[in-house]
PDB file of C-alpha atoms in Angstrom:
ATOM      1  CA  UNK O 939      -0.123  -0.074   0.368  1.00 88.00           C
ATOM      2  CA  UNK O 940       1.212   3.257  -0.824  1.00 93.00           C
ATOM      3  CA  UNK O 941       1.134   6.315   1.553  1.00 94.00           C
ATOM      4  CA  UNK O 942       1.252  10.180   0.629  1.00 96.00           C
ATOM      5  CA  UNK O 943       3.625  12.539   1.556  1.00 96.00           C
ATOM      6  CA  UNK O 944       4.200  16.201   0.917  1.00 97.00           C
ATOM      7  CA  UNK O 945       7.828  17.018   0.404  1.00 97.00           C
ATOM      8  CA  UNK O 946       9.255  19.159   3.166  1.00 97.00           C
ATOM      9  CA  UNK O 947      11.460  21.152   0.511  1.00 96.00           C
ATOM     10  CA  UNK O 948       9.309  21.760  -2.071  1.00 96.00           C
ATOM     11  CA  UNK O 949       5.578  20.861  -1.098  1.00 96.00           C
ATOM     12  CA  UNK O 950       5.312  18.501  -3.959  1.00 97.00           C
ATOM     13  CA  UNK O 951       2.677  15.528  -3.172  1.00 97.00           C
ATOM     14  CA  UNK O 952       4.260  12.025  -3.278  1.00 97.00           C
ATOM     15  CA  UNK O 953       3.121   8.273  -3.234  1.00 96.00           C
ATOM     16  CA  UNK O 954       5.862   6.031  -1.277  1.00 95.00           C
ATOM     17  CA  UNK O 955       5.096   2.239  -1.226  1.00 94.00           C
ATOM     18  CA  UNK O 956       4.796   1.868   2.764  1.00 91.00           C
ATOM     19  CA  UNK O 957       7.400  -0.873   2.916  1.00 92.00           C
ATOM     20  CA  UNK O 958       9.784   1.656   1.331  1.00 92.00           C
ATOM     21  CA  UNK O 959       9.558   4.435   3.850  1.00 90.00           C
ATOM     22  CA  UNK O 960      12.893   3.228   5.756  1.00 88.00           C
ATOM     23  CA  UNK O 961      14.866   2.780   2.438  1.00 91.00           C
ATOM     24  CA  UNK O 962      15.316   6.673   1.818  1.00 91.00           C
ATOM     25  CA  UNK O 963      12.786   7.719  -0.482  1.00 95.00           C
ATOM     26  CA  UNK O 964      13.250  11.218  -2.382  1.00 96.00           C
ATOM     27  CA  UNK O 965      10.714  13.509  -3.887  1.00 97.00           C
ATOM     28  CA  UNK O 966       9.740  13.010  -6.982  1.00 96.00           C
ATOM     29  CA  UNK O 967      10.010  16.568  -8.047  1.00 96.00           C
ATOM     30  CA  UNK O 968      13.220  18.123  -6.451  1.00 97.00           C
ATOM     31  CA  UNK O 969      14.978  14.895  -5.162  1.00 97.00           C
ATOM     32  CA  UNK O 970      15.208  15.804  -1.590  1.00 97.00           C
ATOM     33  CA  UNK O 971      14.511  13.258   1.179  1.00 96.00           C
ATOM     34  CA  UNK O 972      11.157  12.323   1.847  1.00 96.00           C
ATOM     35  CA  UNK O 973      11.880  10.411   5.249  1.00 95.00           C
ATOM     36  CA  UNK O 974      14.907  12.411   6.555  1.00 94.00           C
ATOM     37  CA  UNK O 975      16.567  11.315   9.507  1.00 94.00           C
ATOM     38  CA  UNK O 976      17.228  15.015  10.967  1.00 96.00           C
ATOM     39  CA  UNK O 977      14.422  17.601  11.257  1.00 98.00           C
ATOM     40  CA  UNK O 978      13.710  19.946   8.207  1.00 97.00           C
ATOM     41  CA  UNK O 979      13.237  23.541   8.407  1.00 97.00           C
ATOM     42  CA  UNK O 980       9.760  24.212   6.687  1.00 98.00           C
ATOM     43  CA  UNK O 981       8.022  27.053   5.496  1.00 97.00           C
ATOM     44  CA  UNK O 982       4.337  28.001   6.815  1.00 97.00           C
ATOM     45  CA  UNK O 983       2.840  26.845   3.354  1.00 97.00           C
ATOM     46  CA  UNK O 984       4.854  23.717   3.216  1.00 97.00           C
ATOM     47  CA  UNK O 985       3.797  22.719   6.829  1.00 97.00           C
ATOM     48  CA  UNK O 986       0.102  23.335   5.582  1.00 96.00           C
ATOM     49  CA  UNK O 987       0.195  21.116   2.908  1.00 96.00           C
ATOM     50  CA  UNK O 988       2.349  18.279   4.780  1.00 97.00           C
ATOM     51  CA  UNK O 989      -0.116  18.385   7.929  1.00 95.00           C
ATOM     52  CA  UNK O 990      -2.716  18.108   5.457  1.00 95.00           C
ATOM     53  CA  UNK O 991      -1.431  15.267   3.171  1.00 95.00           C
ATOM     54  CA  UNK O 992       1.107  13.094   5.124  1.00 96.00           C
ATOM     55  CA  UNK O 993      -0.109   9.608   6.234  1.00 95.00           C
ATOM     56  CA  UNK O 994       2.744   9.379   8.579  1.00 95.00           C
ATOM     57  CA  UNK O 995       3.092  11.026  11.867  1.00 96.00           C
ATOM     58  CA  UNK O 996       4.518  14.744  11.429  1.00 97.00           C
ATOM     59  CA  UNK O 997       5.906  16.056  14.742  1.00 98.00           C
ATOM     60  CA  UNK O 998       6.625  20.123  14.476  1.00 98.00           C
ATOM     61  CA  UNK O 999       8.803  21.946  16.788  1.00 98.00           C
ATOM     62  CA  UNK O1000       7.667  25.338  16.905  1.00 98.00           C
ATOM     63  CA  UNK O1001      10.562  27.708  18.274  1.00 98.00           C
ATOM     64  CA  UNK O1002      12.479  31.207  17.741  1.00 97.00           C
ATOM     65  CA  UNK O1003      16.009  32.210  17.834  1.00 95.00           C
ATOM     66  CA  UNK O1004      15.923  34.087  20.693  1.00 96.00           C
ATOM     67  CA  UNK O1005      14.740  31.297  22.825  1.00 97.00           C
ATOM     68  CA  UNK O1006      16.848  29.472  25.228  1.00 97.00           C
ATOM     69  CA  UNK O1007      14.924  26.573  25.706  1.00 97.00           C
ATOM     70  CA  UNK O1008      14.362  26.020  22.033  1.00 97.00           C
ATOM     71  CA  UNK O1009      18.089  26.575  21.508  1.00 97.00           C
ATOM     72  CA  UNK O1010      18.700  23.767  24.345  1.00 97.00           C
ATOM     73  CA  UNK O1011      16.008  21.367  22.760  1.00 97.00           C
ATOM     74  CA  UNK O1012      17.221  21.636  19.105  1.00 97.00           C
ATOM     75  CA  UNK O1013      19.926  18.880  19.492  1.00 98.00           C
ATOM     76  CA  UNK O1014      17.677  16.572  21.309  1.00 98.00           C
ATOM     77  CA  UNK O1015      14.787  17.125  18.672  1.00 98.00           C
ATOM     78  CA  UNK O1016      17.429  15.974  16.185  1.00 98.00           C
ATOM     79  CA  UNK O1017      18.468  12.911  18.182  1.00 98.00           C
ATOM     80  CA  UNK O1018      14.852  12.071  18.506  1.00 98.00           C
ATOM     81  CA  UNK O1019      14.442  12.454  14.492  1.00 97.00           C
ATOM     82  CA  UNK O1020      17.375  10.254  14.048  1.00 96.00           C
ATOM     83  CA  UNK O1021      15.947   7.476  16.453  1.00 96.00           C
ATOM     84  CA  UNK O1022      12.234   7.516  14.689  1.00 95.00           C
ATOM     85  CA  UNK O1023      13.611   7.546  10.980  1.00 91.00           C
ATOM     86  CA  UNK O1024      11.077   5.907   8.667  1.00 90.00           C
ATOM     87  CA  UNK O1025       8.232   5.926  11.108  1.00 93.00           C
ATOM     88  CA  UNK O1026       7.889   9.540  11.709  1.00 96.00           C
ATOM     89  CA  UNK O1027       8.747  13.140  10.069  1.00 97.00           C
ATOM     90  CA  UNK O1028      10.210  15.960  11.891  1.00 98.00           C
ATOM     91  CA  UNK O1029      10.053  19.529  11.195  1.00 98.00           C
ATOM     92  CA  UNK O1030      11.026  22.928  12.400  1.00 98.00           C
ATOM     93  CA  UNK O1031       8.704  26.068  12.144  1.00 98.00           C
ATOM     94  CA  UNK O1032      10.307  29.651  13.122  1.00 97.00           C
ATOM     95  CA  UNK O1033       7.698  31.405  14.971  1.00 97.00           C
ATOM     96  CA  UNK O1034       9.282  34.837  13.951  1.00 95.00           C
ATOM     97  CA  UNK O1035       9.661  34.261  10.242  1.00 96.00           C
ATOM     98  CA  UNK O1036       6.455  32.713  10.313  1.00 97.00           C
ATOM     99  CA  UNK O1037       3.934  34.534  12.771  1.00 95.00           C
ATOM    100  CA  UNK O1038       0.858  33.267  11.057  1.00 96.00           C
ATOM    101  CA  UNK O1039       1.705  30.100  12.975  1.00 96.00           C
ATOM    102  CA  UNK O1040       0.759  31.700  16.288  1.00 94.00           C
ATOM    103  CA  UNK O1041      -2.554  32.424  15.756  1.00 94.00           C
ATOM    104  CA  UNK O1042      -3.426  29.287  13.297  1.00 95.00           C
ATOM    105  CA  UNK O1043      -2.030  26.781  16.051  1.00 95.00           C
ATOM    106  CA  UNK O1044      -3.025  28.449  19.350  1.00 95.00           C
ATOM    107  CA  UNK O1045       0.635  29.003  20.359  1.00 96.00           C
ATOM    108  CA  UNK O1046       0.952  30.507  23.834  1.00 94.00           C
ATOM    109  CA  UNK O1047       4.779  29.556  24.416  1.00 95.00           C
ATOM    110  CA  UNK O1048       7.654  27.902  23.002  1.00 97.00           C
ATOM    111  CA  UNK O1049       9.212  25.474  22.286  1.00 98.00           C
ATOM    112  CA  UNK O1050       5.968  23.527  21.537  1.00 98.00           C
ATOM    113  CA  UNK O1051       5.899  20.158  19.771  1.00 98.00           C
ATOM    114  CA  UNK O1052       2.725  19.394  17.850  1.00 98.00           C
ATOM    115  CA  UNK O1053       2.117  16.044  16.759  1.00 98.00           C
ATOM    116  CA  UNK O1054      -0.249  15.686  13.339  1.00 97.00           C
ATOM    117  CA  UNK O1055      -1.662  12.552  11.992  1.00 94.00           C
ATOM    118  CA  UNK O1056      -3.656  12.407   8.710  1.00 91.00           C
ATOM    119  CA  UNK O1057      -4.380  16.149   8.705  1.00 90.00           C
ATOM    120  CA  UNK O1058      -5.313  16.252  12.473  1.00 95.00           C
ATOM    121  CA  UNK O1059      -3.710  17.808  15.397  1.00 96.00           C
ATOM    122  CA  UNK O1060      -3.320  14.629  17.821  1.00 97.00           C
ATOM    123  CA  UNK O1061      -0.950  15.719  20.685  1.00 97.00           C
ATOM    124  CA  UNK O1062       0.832  18.828  21.879  1.00 97.00           C
ATOM    125  CA  UNK O1063       3.629  19.282  24.519  1.00 97.00           C
ATOM    126  CA  UNK O1064       5.137  22.760  25.478  1.00 96.00           C
ATOM    127  CA  UNK O1065       8.668  23.191  26.770  1.00 96.00           C
ATOM    128  CA  UNK O1066      11.814  21.699  26.283  1.00 97.00           C
ATOM    129  CA  UNK O1067      12.463  17.836  26.458  1.00 97.00           C
ATOM    130  CA  UNK O1068      15.044  15.307  26.062  1.00 98.00           C
ATOM    131  CA  UNK O1069      15.307  12.921  23.109  1.00 98.00           C
ATOM    132  CA  UNK O1070      13.502  10.035  24.998  1.00 98.00           C
ATOM    133  CA  UNK O1071      10.816  12.502  25.789  1.00 97.00           C
ATOM    134  CA  UNK O1072      10.377  13.488  22.543  1.00 98.00           C
ATOM    135  CA  UNK O1073      10.500   9.716  21.267  1.00 97.00           C
ATOM    136  CA  UNK O1074       7.845   9.134  24.037  1.00 97.00           C
ATOM    137  CA  UNK O1075       5.753  11.846  22.842  1.00 97.00           C
ATOM    138  CA  UNK O1076       5.836  10.748  19.313  1.00 96.00           C
ATOM    139  CA  UNK O1077       5.143   6.960  19.941  1.00 95.00           C
ATOM    140  CA  UNK O1078       2.473   7.947  22.618  1.00 86.00           C
TER     141      UNK O1078
END
């Protein structure tokens, strides 16, 4: 069975056989990795496409450069992305560059993790967490 994924670089929709998710699938349009083992910085428009289209869990870290806890959590988020490679996608959205995210997602504090599945928000967690906590959040 094929799953739908939006490319986190160009936003183009792709279909990938489920058994190939862990084999490094690439976007048919731009060649970017569809299931990267590290977080991808996304734009608001690409995030909107991905959260509506993706048929695998999409975990988004809403952050800002001036936020100390956000900077502290970044390497932990990257570690969690590596541990969950092939099972979930990890993206980062800068709230300063994309202020519309605050209203759209009801962001009251950062860092904020939101997990999306099949177009719906299924979980959210505010505050910095270690990699193990992030993996638990994704699996929960």
